[in-house]
Tab-separated table of C-alpha atoms and ligand atoms in Angstrom:
chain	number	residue	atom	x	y	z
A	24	UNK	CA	-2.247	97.064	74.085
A	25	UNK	CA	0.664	99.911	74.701
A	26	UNK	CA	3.976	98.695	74.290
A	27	UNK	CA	7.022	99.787	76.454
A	28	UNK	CA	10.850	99.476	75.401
A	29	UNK	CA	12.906	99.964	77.875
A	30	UNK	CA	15.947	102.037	76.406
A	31	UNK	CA	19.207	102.473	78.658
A	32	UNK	CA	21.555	105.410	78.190
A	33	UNK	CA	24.341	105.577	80.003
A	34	UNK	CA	24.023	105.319	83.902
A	35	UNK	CA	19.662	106.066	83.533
A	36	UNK	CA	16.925	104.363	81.462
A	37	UNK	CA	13.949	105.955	80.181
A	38	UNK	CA	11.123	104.565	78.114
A	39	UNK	CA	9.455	104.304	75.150
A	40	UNK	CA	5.914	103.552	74.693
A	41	UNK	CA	4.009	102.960	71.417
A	42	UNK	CA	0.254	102.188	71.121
A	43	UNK	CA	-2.644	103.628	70.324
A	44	UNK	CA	-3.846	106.369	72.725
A	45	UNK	CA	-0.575	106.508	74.050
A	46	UNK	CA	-0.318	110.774	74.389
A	47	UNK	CA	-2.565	110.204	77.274
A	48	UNK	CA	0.143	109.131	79.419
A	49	UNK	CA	2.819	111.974	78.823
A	50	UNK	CA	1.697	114.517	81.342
A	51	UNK	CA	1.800	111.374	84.354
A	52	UNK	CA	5.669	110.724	82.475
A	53	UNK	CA	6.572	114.414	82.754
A	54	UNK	CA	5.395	115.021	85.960
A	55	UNK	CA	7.804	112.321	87.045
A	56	UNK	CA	10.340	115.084	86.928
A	57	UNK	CA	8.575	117.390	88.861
A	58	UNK	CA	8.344	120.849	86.352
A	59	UNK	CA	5.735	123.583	86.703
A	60	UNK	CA	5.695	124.390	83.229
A	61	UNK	CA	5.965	122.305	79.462
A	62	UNK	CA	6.932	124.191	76.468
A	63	UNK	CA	5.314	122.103	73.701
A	64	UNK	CA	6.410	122.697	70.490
A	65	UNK	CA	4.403	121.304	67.273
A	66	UNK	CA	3.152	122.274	64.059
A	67	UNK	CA	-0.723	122.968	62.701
A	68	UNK	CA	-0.786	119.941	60.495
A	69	UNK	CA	-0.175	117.350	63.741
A	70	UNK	CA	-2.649	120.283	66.165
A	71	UNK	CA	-5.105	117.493	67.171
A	72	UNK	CA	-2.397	114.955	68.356
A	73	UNK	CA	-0.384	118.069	70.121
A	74	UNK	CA	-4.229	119.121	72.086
A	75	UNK	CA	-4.083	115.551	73.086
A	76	UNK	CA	-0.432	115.991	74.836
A	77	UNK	CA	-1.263	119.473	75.903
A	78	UNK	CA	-4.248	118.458	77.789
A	79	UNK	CA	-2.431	114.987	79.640
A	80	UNK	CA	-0.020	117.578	80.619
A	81	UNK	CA	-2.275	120.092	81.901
A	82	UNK	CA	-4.373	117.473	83.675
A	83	UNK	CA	-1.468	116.643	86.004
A	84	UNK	CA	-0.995	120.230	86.735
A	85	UNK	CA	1.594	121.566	84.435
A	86	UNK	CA	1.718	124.818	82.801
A	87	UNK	CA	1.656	124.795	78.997
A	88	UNK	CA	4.044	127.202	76.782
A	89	UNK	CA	2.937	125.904	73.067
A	90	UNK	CA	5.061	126.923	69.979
A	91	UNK	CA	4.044	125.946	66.718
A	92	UNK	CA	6.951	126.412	64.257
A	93	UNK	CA	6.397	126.394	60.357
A	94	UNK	CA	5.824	123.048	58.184
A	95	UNK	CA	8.606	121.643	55.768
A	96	UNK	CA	12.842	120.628	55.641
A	97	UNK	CA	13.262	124.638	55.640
A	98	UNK	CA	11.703	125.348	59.136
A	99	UNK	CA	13.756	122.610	60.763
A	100	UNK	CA	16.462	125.886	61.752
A	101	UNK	CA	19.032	127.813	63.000
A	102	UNK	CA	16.251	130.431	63.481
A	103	UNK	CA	13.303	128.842	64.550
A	104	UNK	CA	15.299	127.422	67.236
A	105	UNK	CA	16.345	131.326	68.212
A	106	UNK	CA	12.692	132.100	68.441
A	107	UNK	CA	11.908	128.778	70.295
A	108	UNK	CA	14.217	129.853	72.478
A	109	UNK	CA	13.429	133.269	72.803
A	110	UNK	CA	9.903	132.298	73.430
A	111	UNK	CA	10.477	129.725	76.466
A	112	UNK	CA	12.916	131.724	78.042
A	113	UNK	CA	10.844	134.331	78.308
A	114	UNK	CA	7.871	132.360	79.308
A	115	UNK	CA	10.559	131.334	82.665
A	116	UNK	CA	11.221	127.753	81.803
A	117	UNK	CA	13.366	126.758	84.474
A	118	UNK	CA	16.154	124.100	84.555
A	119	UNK	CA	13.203	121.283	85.924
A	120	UNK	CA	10.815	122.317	83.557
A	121	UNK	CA	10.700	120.064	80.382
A	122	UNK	CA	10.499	120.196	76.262
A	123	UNK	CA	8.139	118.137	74.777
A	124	UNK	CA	7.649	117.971	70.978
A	125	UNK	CA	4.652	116.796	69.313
A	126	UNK	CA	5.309	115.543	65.308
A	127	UNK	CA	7.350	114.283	62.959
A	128	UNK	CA	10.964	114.313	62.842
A	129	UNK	CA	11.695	117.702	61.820
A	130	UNK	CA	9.217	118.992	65.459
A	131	UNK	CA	11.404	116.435	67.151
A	132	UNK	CA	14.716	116.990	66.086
A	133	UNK	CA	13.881	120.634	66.927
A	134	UNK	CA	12.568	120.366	70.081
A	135	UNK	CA	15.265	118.088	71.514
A	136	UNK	CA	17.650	120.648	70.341
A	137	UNK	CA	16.148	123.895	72.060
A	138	UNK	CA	15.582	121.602	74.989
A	139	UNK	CA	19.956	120.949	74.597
A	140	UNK	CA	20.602	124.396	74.433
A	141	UNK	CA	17.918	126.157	77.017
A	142	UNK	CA	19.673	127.169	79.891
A	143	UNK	CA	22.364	124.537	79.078
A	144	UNK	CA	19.933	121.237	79.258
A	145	UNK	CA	16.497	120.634	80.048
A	146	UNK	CA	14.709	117.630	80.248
A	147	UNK	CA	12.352	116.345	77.185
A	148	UNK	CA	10.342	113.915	75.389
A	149	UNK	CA	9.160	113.041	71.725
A	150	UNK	CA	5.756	112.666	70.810
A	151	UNK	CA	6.002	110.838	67.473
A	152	UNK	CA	3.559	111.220	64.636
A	153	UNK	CA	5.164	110.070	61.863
A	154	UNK	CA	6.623	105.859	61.363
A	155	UNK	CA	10.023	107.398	60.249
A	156	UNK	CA	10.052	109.820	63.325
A	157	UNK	CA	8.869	107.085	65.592
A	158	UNK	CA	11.576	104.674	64.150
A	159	UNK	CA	14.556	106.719	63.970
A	160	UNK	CA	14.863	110.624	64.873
A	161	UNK	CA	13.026	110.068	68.216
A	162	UNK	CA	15.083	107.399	69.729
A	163	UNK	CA	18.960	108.068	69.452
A	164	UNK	CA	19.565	111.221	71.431
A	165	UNK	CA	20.848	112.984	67.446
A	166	UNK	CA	18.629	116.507	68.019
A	167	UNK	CA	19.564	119.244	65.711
A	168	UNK	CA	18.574	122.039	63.043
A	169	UNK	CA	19.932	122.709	59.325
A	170	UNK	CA	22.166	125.767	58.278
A	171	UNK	CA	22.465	127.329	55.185
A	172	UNK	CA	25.681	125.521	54.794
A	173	UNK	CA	23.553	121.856	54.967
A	174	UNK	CA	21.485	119.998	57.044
A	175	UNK	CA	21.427	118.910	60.287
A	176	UNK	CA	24.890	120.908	60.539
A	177	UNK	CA	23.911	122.337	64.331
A	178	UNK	CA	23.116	120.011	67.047
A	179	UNK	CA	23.397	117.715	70.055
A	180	UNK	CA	23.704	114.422	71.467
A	181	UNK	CA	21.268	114.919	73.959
A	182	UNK	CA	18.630	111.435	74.929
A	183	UNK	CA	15.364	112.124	75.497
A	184	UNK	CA	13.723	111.347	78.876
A	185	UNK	CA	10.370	109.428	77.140
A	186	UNK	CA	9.361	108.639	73.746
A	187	UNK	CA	5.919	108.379	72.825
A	188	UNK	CA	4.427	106.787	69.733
A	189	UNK	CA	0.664	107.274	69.544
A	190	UNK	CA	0.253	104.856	66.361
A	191	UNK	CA	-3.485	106.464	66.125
A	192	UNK	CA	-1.909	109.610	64.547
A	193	UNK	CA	-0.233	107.492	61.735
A	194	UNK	CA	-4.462	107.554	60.388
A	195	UNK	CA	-3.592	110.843	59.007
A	196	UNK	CA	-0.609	110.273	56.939
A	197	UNK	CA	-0.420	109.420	53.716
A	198	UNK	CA	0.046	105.663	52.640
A	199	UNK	CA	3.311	107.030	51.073
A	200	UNK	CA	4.888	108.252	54.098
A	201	UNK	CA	3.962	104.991	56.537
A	202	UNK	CA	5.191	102.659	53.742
A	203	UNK	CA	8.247	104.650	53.565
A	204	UNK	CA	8.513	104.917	57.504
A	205	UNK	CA	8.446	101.451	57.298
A	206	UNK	CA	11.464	100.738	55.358
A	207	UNK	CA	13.877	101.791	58.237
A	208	UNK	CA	11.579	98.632	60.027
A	209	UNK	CA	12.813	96.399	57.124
A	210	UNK	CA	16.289	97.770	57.715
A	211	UNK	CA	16.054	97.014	61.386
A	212	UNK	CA	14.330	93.248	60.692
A	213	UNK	CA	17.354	92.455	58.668
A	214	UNK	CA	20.497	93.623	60.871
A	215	UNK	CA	19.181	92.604	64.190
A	216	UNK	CA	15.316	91.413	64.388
A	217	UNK	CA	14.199	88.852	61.595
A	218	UNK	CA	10.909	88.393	63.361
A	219	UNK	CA	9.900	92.234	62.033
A	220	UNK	CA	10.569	90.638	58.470
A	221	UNK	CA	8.239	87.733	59.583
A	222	UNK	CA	5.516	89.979	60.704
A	223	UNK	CA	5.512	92.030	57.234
A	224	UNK	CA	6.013	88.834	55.291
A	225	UNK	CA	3.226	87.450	56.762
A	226	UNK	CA	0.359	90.140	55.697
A	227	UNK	CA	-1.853	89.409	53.076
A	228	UNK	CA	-2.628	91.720	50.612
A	229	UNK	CA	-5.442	93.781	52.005
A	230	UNK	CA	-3.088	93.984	55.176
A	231	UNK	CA	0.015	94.873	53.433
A	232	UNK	CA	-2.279	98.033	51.747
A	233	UNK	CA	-3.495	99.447	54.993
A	234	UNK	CA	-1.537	97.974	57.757
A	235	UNK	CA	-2.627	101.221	59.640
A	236	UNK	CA	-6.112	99.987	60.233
A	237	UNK	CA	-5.812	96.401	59.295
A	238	UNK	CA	-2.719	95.674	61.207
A	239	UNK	CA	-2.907	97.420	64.033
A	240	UNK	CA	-0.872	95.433	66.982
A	241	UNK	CA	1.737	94.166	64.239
A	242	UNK	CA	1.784	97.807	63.921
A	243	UNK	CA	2.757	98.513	67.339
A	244	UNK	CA	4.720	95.381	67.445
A	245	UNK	CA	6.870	96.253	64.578
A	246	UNK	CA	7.747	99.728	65.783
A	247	UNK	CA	8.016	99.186	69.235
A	248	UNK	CA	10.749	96.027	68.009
A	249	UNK	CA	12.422	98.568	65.645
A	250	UNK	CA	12.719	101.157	68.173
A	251	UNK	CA	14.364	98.868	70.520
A	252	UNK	CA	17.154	97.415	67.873
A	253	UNK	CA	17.880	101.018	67.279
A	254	UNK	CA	17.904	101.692	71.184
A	255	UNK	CA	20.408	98.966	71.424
A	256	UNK	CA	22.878	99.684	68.693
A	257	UNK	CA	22.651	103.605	69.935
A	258	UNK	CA	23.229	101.833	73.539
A	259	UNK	CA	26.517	99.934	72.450
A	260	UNK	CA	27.878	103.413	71.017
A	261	UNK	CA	26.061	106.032	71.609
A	262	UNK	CA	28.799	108.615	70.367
A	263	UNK	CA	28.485	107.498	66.976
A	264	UNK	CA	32.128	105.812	66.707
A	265	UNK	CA	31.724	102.622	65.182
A	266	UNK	CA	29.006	100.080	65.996
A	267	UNK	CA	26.311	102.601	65.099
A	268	UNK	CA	27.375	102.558	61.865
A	269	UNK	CA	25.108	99.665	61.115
A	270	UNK	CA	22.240	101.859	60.779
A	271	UNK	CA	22.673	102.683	57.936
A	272	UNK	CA	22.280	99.639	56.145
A	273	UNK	CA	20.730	100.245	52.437
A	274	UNK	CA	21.820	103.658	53.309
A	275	UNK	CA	25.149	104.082	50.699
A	276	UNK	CA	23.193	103.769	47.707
A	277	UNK	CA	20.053	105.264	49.031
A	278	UNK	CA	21.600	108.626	50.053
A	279	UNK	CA	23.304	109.058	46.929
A	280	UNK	CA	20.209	107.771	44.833
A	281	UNK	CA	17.835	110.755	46.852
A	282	UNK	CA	20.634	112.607	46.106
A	283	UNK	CA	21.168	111.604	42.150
A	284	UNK	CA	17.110	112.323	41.549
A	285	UNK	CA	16.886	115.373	43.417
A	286	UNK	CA	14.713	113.795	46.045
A	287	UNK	CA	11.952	112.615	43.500
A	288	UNK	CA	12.827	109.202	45.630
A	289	UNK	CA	11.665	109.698	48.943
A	290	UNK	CA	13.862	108.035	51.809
A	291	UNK	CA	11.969	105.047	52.251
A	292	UNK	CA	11.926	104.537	49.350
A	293	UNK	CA	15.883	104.879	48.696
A	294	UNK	CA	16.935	103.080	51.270
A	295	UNK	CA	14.583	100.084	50.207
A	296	UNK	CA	16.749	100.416	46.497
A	297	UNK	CA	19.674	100.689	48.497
A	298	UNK	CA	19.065	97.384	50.968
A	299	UNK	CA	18.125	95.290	47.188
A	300	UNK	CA	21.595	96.690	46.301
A	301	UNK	CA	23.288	95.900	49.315
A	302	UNK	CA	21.499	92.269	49.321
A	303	UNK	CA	22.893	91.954	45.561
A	304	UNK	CA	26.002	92.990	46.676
A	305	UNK	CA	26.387	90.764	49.685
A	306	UNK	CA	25.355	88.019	47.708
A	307	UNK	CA	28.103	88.902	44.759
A	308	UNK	CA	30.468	88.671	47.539
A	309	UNK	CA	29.381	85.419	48.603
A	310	UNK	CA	28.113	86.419	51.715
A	311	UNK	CA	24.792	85.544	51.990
A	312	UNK	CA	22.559	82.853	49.438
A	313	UNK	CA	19.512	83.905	47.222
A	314	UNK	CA	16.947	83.405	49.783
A	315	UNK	CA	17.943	86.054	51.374
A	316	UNK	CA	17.994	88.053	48.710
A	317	UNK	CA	14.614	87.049	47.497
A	318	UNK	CA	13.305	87.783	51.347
A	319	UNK	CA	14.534	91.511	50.472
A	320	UNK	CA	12.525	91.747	47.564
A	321	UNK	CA	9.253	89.930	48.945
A	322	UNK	CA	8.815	92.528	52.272
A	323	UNK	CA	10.108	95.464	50.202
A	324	UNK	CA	7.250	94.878	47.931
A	325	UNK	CA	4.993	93.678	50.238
A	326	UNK	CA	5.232	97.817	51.667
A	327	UNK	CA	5.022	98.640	47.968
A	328	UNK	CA	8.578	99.510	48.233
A	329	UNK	CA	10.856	99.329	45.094
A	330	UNK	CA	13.554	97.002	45.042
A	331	UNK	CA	15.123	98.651	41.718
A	332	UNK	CA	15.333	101.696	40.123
A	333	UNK	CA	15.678	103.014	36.472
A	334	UNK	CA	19.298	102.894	35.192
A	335	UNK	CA	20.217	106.257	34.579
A	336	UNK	CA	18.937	106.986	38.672
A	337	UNK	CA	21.440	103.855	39.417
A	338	UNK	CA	24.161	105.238	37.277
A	339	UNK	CA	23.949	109.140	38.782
A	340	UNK	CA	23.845	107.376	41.974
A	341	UNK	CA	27.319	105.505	42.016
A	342	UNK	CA	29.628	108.661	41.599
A	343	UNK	CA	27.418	110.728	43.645
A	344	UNK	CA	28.150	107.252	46.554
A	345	UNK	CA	32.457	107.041	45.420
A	346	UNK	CA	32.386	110.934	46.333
A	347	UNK	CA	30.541	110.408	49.566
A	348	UNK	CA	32.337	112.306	52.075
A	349	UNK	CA	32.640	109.228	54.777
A	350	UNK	CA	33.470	106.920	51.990
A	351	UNK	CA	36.193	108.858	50.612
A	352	UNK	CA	38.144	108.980	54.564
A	353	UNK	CA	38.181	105.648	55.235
A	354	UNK	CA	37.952	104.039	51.356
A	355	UNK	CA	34.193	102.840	50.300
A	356	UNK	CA	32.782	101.189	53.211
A	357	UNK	CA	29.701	98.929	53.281
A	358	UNK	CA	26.792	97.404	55.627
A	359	UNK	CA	26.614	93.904	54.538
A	360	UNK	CA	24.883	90.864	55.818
A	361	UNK	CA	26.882	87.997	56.422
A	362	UNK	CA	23.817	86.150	57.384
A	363	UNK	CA	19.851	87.363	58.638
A	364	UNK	CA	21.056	89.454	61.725
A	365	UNK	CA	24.233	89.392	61.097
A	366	UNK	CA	25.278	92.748	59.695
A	367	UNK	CA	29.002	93.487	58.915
A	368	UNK	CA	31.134	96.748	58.032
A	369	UNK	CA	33.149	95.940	55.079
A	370	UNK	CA	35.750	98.128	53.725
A	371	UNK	CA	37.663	95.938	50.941
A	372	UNK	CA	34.186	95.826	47.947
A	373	UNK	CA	35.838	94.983	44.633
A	374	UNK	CA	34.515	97.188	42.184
A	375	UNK	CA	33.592	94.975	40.064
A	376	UNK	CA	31.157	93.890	42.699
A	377	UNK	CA	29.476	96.867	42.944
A	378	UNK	CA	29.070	97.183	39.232
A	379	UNK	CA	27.355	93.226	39.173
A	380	UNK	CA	24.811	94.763	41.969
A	381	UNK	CA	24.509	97.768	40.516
A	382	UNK	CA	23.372	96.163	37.479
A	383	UNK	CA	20.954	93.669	39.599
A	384	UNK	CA	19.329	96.729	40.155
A	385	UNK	CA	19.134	99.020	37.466
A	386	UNK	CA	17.216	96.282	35.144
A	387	UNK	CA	13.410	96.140	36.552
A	388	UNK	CA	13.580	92.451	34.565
A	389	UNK	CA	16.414	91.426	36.526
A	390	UNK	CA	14.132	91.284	39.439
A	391	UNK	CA	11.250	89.122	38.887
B	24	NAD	N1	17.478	112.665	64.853
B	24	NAD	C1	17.591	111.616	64.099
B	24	NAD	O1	18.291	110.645	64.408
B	24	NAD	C2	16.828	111.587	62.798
B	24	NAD	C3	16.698	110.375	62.111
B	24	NAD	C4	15.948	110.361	60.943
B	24	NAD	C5	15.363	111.520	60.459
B	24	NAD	N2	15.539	112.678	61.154
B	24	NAD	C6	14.926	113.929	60.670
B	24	NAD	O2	13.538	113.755	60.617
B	24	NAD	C7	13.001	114.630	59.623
B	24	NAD	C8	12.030	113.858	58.760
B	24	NAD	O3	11.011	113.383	59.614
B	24	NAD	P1	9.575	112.992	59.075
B	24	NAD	O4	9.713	112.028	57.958
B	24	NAD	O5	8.796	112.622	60.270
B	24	NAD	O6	9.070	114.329	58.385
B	24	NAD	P2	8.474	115.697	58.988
B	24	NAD	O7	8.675	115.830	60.421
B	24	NAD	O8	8.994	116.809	58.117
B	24	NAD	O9	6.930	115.521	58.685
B	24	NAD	C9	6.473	115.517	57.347
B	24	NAD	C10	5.162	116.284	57.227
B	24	NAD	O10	4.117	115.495	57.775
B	24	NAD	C11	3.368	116.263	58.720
B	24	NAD	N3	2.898	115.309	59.710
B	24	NAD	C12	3.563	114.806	60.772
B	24	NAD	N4	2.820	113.892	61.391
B	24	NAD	C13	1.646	113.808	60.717
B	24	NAD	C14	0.474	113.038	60.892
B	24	NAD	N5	0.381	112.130	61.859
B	24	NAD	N6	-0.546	113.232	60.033
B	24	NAD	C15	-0.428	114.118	59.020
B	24	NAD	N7	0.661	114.867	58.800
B	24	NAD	C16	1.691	114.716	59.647
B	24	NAD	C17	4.328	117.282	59.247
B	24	NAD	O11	3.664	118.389	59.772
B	24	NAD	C18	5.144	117.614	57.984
B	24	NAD	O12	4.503	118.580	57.221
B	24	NAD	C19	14.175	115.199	58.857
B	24	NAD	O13	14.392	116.508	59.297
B	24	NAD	C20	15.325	114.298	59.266
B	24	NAD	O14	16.576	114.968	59.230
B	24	NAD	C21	16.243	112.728	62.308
């Protein structure tokens, strides 16, 4: 059964809807806007799940302009945007015509941005085919491209008018990249929705292995509650000022540790270090008990996450954190738990603190 998250921003509300099957519906959503034409932009590797999209749209009438733009980080750009661009202007996209981008989070950060910048705003929605796009770079309104200069360095706050998350395309990603989609779930479960935590917890192990096809409506369930934590943090401050900052719980340490091994450590799999540290650290503060830390470790692992990492990784990480530009403005700030669901900004982390996590972390045996 589809799931729908209602997701307000500002004075309008638009939806998100995650299920198997779910592309079906995005030509009836977009015609809700009344365009003639779609420019669909995509990539080869996610082609089936973008003919899926292209024909919903064309069955309720619409035009389709498809794009495919190159695979990888290095595509997500200041040029392929230009030719986007290029290409749907002169295919007469009109102010009610829409952008709709089929993929991962590099297609839908792209997308959302040409959509930003063509003829000064048009509508669009994100057709999600990755867990990490689904969970976080669809649903926040953050579109954008990379410069030379770094990434994500051009872009726009500009919402989306659906999200769509057809969990049957997740069948063609690797176990690496769902597991490591799923960590920004975790991350979610523990600042505002311990029942995702239950959920994972809960699996047994031939679940937990292939909770694509074994797991299906926890599936759902778990993305379509993720999606709507982020909705509502984004919701409270959608600008990015304050509140929002919550996010990025396990995110200090996990930056800087993608950072520290050149990005051997995928995200989801940073970020899951960086929530054990944070957990350690909360805990060394006197914050939270052990069973919370222990609940860290047991749906971490149960997503064959890590909860540690090797202690020269840790040890690159922490200067590579000290330096990190947000830090160094406002002093080292962290997202700690003060509680399950209760997640707190904390500026005044003795250092010795950090060093006792830090440690917690670094030693595999430390973590039975
Ligand atoms: N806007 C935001 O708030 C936000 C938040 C988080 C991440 N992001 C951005 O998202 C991007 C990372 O997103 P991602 O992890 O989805 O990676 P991605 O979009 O680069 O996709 C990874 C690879 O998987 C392929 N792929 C996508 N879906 C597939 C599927 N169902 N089956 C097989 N292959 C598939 C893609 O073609 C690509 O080659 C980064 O650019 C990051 O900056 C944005």
């Amino acid at each position: 059964m589809p799931r729908a998250v209602t997701i307000p921003v500002g004075d309008r509300e638009y939806e998100a809807v995650v299920g198997r099957g779910t592309f079906a519906g995005v030509g009836e959503a977009a015609s809700a806007f009344g365009p003639r034409r779609a420019g669909l932009v995509t990539q080869h590797a996610v082609s089936a799940y973008a003919d899926d999209v292209e024909e919903s749209l064309v069955s309720c009438g619409l035009e389709v302009v498809r794009c495919v733009m190159g695979e990888g980080e290095a595509e997500k750009s200041w040029e392929t945007a230009g030719s986007l661009l290029e290409r749907l202007a002169a295919a007469e996209l009109h102010r009610d015509d829409v952008v709709v981008g089929v993929g991962g989070g590099a297609v839908t950060d792209t997308a959302g941005f040409v959509a930003a910048t063509l003829l000064r705003g048009v509508r669009w929605i994100a057709c999600s085919t990755t867990v990490l796009g689904a969970l976080d770079a669809a649903v926040g309104g953050k579109t954008g491209v990379n410069l030379r200069a770094g990434k994500n360095l051009a872009g726009a706050f500009w919402q989306p008018s659906a999200v769509f998350v057809d969990t049957s395309a997740f069948d063609s990603l690797p176990r690496d990249e769902v597991m490591g989609g799923l960590a920004e779930a975790v991350k979610y479960g523990f600042i505002a929705d311990p029942e995702i935590l239950d959920v994972i917890a809960r699996w047994g192990d031939a679940t937990a292995a292939d909770p694509v096809h074994r797991a299906e409506d926890d599936l759902d369930s778990v993305i379509a509650r993720g999606i709507a934590v982020k909705a509502g943090v984004v919701a409270e401050d959608e600008r990015e000022s304050g509140r929002r900052a919550i996010l990025n719980y396990g995110h200090t340490l996990g930056h800087a540790l993608e950072t520290a091994t050149d990005f051997r450590l995928g995200h989801g799999a940073a970020i899951a270090v960086g929530m054990a540290f944070a957990a350690e650290l909360a805990h060394a503060t006197g914050r939270i008990d052990s069973d919370i830390v222990g609940l860290h470790r047991h749906v971490l692992r149960r997503l064959d996450l890590p909860v540690s990492a090797p202690r020269r990784d840790i040890e690159a990480a922490l200067p590579l954190m000290r330096r990190d530009k947000k830090a160094t403005r406002q002093g080292l700030r962290f997202v700690l738990l003060e509680g399950l669901a209760r997640p707190a900004i904390v500026g005044d982390v003795p250092e010795a603190m950090v060093e006792i996590a830090a440690a917690r972390v670094s030693d595999p045996a430390a973590n039975p």
